[in-house]
C-alpha atoms as one frame of an Amber mdcrd trajectory, in Angstrom:
protein
   0.000   0.000   0.000   1.314   3.403  -0.912   0.376   6.770   0.504   1.406
  10.036  -1.005   1.207  13.731  -0.334   2.799  16.200  -2.705   6.214  14.848
  -3.665   6.228  12.493  -0.678   5.477   8.800  -1.225   5.303   6.281   1.610
   5.338   2.558   0.944   3.594   1.087   3.955   4.547  -2.458   3.073   8.289
  -1.863   3.072   8.250   1.114   5.477  10.191   3.184   2.961   9.549   6.833
   2.231  10.599   8.874  -0.774  10.545  12.555  -1.597  11.050  13.458  -5.246
  11.956   9.778  -5.733  14.860  10.105  -3.298  14.712   7.515  -0.544  14.658
   8.955   2.965  16.643   7.078   5.541  14.219   6.795   8.434  14.334   4.772
  11.612  11.118   3.092  12.837  10.227   6.072  15.005  10.714   8.768  12.390
   8.929   6.568   9.859   5.927   6.291  12.185   5.812  10.061  12.705   5.993
  10.708   8.971   3.286   8.145   8.240   0.999   9.776  10.794   1.654  13.232
   9.332   0.977  11.941   5.833  -2.303  10.278   6.850  -3.567  13.546   8.321
  -2.033  15.940   5.792  -2.571  18.791   5.378  -4.216  18.809   8.812  -2.182
  19.423  11.960  -1.028  16.452  14.009  -0.668  17.439  17.653   2.318  16.529
  19.795  -0.066  14.447  21.916  -1.218  12.444  18.888   2.364  11.708  17.933
   3.332  10.776  21.479   0.293   8.508  21.887   1.039   6.754  18.618   4.682
   6.186  19.523   4.631   5.545  23.235   0.988   4.979  24.227   0.907   5.963
  27.890   4.638   6.182  28.601   5.141   9.566  27.067   8.758  10.701  27.294
   9.726  14.301  27.820   9.481  16.837  25.042  13.172  16.586  24.230  12.788
  13.020  22.991  10.051  13.987  20.566  11.991  17.081  19.565  15.022  15.019
  18.647  12.889  12.646  16.531  11.357  15.621  14.711  14.852  16.994  14.186
  16.016  13.691  12.679  12.939  13.529  10.474  13.462  17.087   9.294  17.085
  16.288   8.408  15.857  13.591   6.045  12.637  15.104   4.743  13.601  18.752
   4.371  17.319  19.343   4.548  18.348  17.974   1.120  15.548  19.863  -0.615
  14.964  23.486  -1.473  11.750  23.930   0.488  10.516  22.387   3.746   7.507
  20.090   3.958   7.483  19.601   7.713   5.918  22.693   9.255   5.932  23.351
  12.994   2.701  24.797  14.324   3.790  26.580  17.519   2.236  25.235  20.727
   0.172  22.674  18.778   2.122  20.220  16.691   3.211  19.646  13.124   1.816
  19.351   9.653   2.976  18.571   6.145   2.807  21.182   3.454   3.133  20.534
  -0.269   6.464  22.025  -1.248   6.267  24.673  -3.897   9.390  23.614  -5.793
């Protein structure tokens, strides 16, 4: 099964994600976050939703989630000219179709 949003394609069978046909190197956690964002896109996914999906009740501190988002952003946005992963202050994150 494949999901896509803009130039992002996620292959749910192999747990691979691609942007502009370039494979992103994701670990299971960053993959899960990206899949959740893609399912909801372009709606906002709250920090709570991400934390619940990843850790159920044992939610770690904010720094853990922040570092996962940082890793995801390094893969999803850094090599490209425009970001897809948008931070919504005090709420969460959402994906935006890049305008490149």
